[in-house]
PDB file of C-alpha atoms in Angstrom:
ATOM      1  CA  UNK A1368      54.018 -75.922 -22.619  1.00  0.00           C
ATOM      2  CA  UNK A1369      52.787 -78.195 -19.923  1.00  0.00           C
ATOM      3  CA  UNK A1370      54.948 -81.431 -18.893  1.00  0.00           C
ATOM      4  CA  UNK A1371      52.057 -83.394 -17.407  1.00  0.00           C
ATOM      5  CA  UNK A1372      51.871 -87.211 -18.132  1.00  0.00           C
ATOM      6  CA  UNK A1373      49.038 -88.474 -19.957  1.00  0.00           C
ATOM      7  CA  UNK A1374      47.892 -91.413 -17.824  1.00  0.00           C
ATOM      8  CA  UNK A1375      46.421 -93.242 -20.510  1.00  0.00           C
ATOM      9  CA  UNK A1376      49.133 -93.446 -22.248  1.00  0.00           C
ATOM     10  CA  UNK A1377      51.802 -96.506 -21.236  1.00  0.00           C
ATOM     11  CA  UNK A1378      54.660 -96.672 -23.097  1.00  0.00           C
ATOM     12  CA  UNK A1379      56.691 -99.464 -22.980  1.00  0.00           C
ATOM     13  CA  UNK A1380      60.450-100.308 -24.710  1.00  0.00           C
ATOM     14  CA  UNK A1381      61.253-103.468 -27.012  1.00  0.00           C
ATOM     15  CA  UNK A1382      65.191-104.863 -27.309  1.00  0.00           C
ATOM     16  CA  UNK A1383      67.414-107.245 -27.122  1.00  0.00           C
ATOM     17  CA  UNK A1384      70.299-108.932 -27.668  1.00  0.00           C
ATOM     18  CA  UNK A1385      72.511-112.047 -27.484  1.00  0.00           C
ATOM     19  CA  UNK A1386      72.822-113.107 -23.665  1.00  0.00           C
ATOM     20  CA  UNK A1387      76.639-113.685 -22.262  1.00  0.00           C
ATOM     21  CA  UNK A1388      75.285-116.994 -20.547  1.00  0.00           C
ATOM     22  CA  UNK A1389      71.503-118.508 -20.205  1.00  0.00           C
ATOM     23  CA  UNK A1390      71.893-118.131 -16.252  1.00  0.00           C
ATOM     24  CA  UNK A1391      71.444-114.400 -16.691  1.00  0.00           C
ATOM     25  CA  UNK A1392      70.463-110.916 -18.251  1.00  0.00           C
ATOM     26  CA  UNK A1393      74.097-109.930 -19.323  1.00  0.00           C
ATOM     27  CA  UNK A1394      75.107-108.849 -22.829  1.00  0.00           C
ATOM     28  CA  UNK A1395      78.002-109.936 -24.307  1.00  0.00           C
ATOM     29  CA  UNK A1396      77.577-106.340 -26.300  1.00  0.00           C
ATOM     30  CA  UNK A1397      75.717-103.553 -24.917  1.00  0.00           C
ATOM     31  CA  UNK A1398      76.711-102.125 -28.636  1.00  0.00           C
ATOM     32  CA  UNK A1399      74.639-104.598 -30.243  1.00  0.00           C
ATOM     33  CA  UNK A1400      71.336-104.102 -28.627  1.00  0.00           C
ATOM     34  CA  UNK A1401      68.533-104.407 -31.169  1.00  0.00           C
ATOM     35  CA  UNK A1402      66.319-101.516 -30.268  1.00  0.00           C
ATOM     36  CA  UNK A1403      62.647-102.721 -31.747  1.00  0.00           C
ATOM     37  CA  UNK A1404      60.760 -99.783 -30.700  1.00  0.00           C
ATOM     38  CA  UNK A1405      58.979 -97.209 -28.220  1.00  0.00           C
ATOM     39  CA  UNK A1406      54.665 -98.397 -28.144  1.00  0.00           C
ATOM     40  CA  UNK A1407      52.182 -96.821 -26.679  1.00  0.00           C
ATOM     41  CA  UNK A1408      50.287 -99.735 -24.994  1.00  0.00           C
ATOM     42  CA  UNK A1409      51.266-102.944 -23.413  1.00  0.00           C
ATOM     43  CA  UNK A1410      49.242-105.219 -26.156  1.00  0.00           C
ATOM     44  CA  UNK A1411      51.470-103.747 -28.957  1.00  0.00           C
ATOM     45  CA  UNK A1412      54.734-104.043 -27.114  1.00  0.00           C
ATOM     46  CA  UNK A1413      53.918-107.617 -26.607  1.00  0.00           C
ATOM     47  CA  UNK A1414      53.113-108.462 -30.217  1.00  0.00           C
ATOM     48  CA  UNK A1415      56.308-106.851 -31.228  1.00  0.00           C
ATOM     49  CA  UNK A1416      58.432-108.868 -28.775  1.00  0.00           C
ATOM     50  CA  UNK A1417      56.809-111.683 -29.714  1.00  0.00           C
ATOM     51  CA  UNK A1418      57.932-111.656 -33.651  1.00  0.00           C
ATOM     52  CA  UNK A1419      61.716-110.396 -32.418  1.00  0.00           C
ATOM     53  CA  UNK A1420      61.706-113.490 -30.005  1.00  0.00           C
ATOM     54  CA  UNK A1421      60.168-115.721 -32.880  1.00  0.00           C
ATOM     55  CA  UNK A1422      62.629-114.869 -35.377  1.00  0.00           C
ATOM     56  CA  UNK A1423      65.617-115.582 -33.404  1.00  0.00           C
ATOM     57  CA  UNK A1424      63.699-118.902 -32.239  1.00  0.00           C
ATOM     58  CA  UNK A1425      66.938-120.390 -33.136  1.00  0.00           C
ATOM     59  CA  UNK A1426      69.445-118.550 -31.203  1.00  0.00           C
ATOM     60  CA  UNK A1427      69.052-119.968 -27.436  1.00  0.00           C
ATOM     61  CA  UNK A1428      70.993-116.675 -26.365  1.00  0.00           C
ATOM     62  CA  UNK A1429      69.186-114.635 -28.153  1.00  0.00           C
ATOM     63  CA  UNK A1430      66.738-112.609 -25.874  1.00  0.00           C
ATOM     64  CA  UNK A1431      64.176-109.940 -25.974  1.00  0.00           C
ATOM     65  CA  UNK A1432      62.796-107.689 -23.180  1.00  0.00           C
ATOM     66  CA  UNK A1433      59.593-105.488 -22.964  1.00  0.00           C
ATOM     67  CA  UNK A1434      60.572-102.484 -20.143  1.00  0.00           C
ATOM     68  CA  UNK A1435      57.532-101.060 -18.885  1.00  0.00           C
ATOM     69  CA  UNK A1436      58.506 -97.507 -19.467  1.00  0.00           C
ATOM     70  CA  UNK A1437      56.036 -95.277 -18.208  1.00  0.00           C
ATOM     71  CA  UNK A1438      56.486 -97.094 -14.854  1.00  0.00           C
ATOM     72  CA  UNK A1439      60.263 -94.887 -14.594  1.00  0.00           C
ATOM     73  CA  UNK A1440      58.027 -91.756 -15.607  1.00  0.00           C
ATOM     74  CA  UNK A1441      55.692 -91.792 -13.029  1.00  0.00           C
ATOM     75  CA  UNK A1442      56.677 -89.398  -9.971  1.00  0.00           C
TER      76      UNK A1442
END
Protein backbone atom coordinates (compact mmCIF):
# COMPACT_ATOMS: atom_id res chain seq x y z
CA UNK A 1 0.00 0.00 0.00
CA UNK A 2 1.52 3.23 -1.10
CA UNK A 3 0.61 6.63 0.86
CA UNK A 4 1.47 8.98 -2.00
CA UNK A 5 -0.88 12.02 -2.64
CA UNK A 6 -2.61 12.21 -5.79
CA UNK A 7 -1.91 15.77 -6.94
CA UNK A 8 -4.87 16.10 -8.91
CA UNK A 9 -6.90 15.54 -6.47
CA UNK A 10 -7.83 18.80 -4.00
CA UNK A 11 -9.98 18.15 -1.43
CA UNK A 12 -11.47 20.73 0.33
CA UNK A 13 -13.96 20.78 3.74
CA UNK A 14 -17.54 22.52 3.94
CA UNK A 15 -19.05 23.73 7.65
CA UNK A 16 -20.32 25.98 9.64
CA UNK A 17 -22.02 27.30 12.26
CA UNK A 18 -23.62 30.20 14.17
CA UNK A 19 -20.81 32.92 14.85
CA UNK A 20 -20.44 34.19 18.74
CA UNK A 21 -20.23 37.88 17.30
CA UNK A 22 -20.03 39.27 13.47
CA UNK A 23 -16.46 40.79 14.38
CA UNK A 24 -15.07 37.27 14.25
CA UNK A 25 -14.70 33.44 13.42
CA UNK A 26 -15.75 32.17 16.96
CA UNK A 27 -18.49 29.61 17.62
CA UNK A 28 -20.73 29.96 20.19
CA UNK A 29 -20.77 25.84 19.87
CA UNK A 30 -18.00 23.96 18.48
CA UNK A 31 -20.76 21.00 19.13
CA UNK A 32 -22.97 22.38 16.64
CA UNK A 33 -20.82 22.61 13.63
CA UNK A 34 -22.75 21.62 10.51
CA UNK A 35 -20.29 19.42 8.72
CA UNK A 36 -21.57 19.70 4.79
CA UNK A 37 -19.01 17.53 3.34
CA UNK A 38 -15.39 16.36 2.14
CA UNK A 39 -15.19 17.33 -2.22
CA UNK A 40 -12.80 16.55 -4.34
CA UNK A 41 -12.36 19.86 -6.28
CA UNK A 42 -12.59 23.46 -5.42
CA UNK A 43 -15.71 24.14 -7.98
CA UNK A 44 -17.84 21.60 -5.99
CA UNK A 45 -16.87 22.81 -2.57
CA UNK A 46 -17.93 26.18 -3.65
CA UNK A 47 -21.36 25.23 -4.98
CA UNK A 48 -22.00 23.42 -1.80
CA UNK A 49 -21.11 26.40 0.41
CA UNK A 50 -22.96 28.41 -1.58
CA UNK A 51 -26.57 26.59 -0.96
CA UNK A 52 -25.51 26.15 3.05
CA UNK A 53 -24.80 30.01 3.04
CA UNK A 54 -28.10 30.60 0.95
CA UNK A 55 -30.28 28.75 3.15
CA UNK A 56 -29.34 30.38 6.28
CA UNK A 57 -29.54 33.81 4.21
CA UNK A 58 -31.51 34.80 7.15
CA UNK A 59 -29.37 34.14 10.05
CA UNK A 60 -26.65 37.14 10.00
CA UNK A 61 -24.51 34.77 12.37
CA UNK A 62 -24.87 32.09 10.55
CA UNK A 63 -21.57 31.29 8.62
CA UNK A 64 -20.04 28.81 6.33
CA UNK A 65 -16.35 28.08 5.54
CA UNK A 66 -14.65 26.15 2.61
CA UNK A 67 -10.97 24.83 4.22
CA UNK A 68 -8.74 24.07 1.52
CA UNK A 69 -7.78 20.69 2.75
CA UNK A 70 -5.28 19.23 0.68
CA UNK A 71 -3.24 22.41 1.37
CA UNK A 72 -2.59 20.68 5.35
CA UNK A 73 -1.70 17.38 3.31
CA UNK A 74 0.91 18.55 1.33
CA UNK A 75 4.52 17.88 2.92
Amino acid sequence: MTTTIDSAQKLHLVFGGQLESLDGVNFREVKDLDIVGIYPDYASAQSAWKAKAQSTVDSAETRYFIVHLHRLLEP
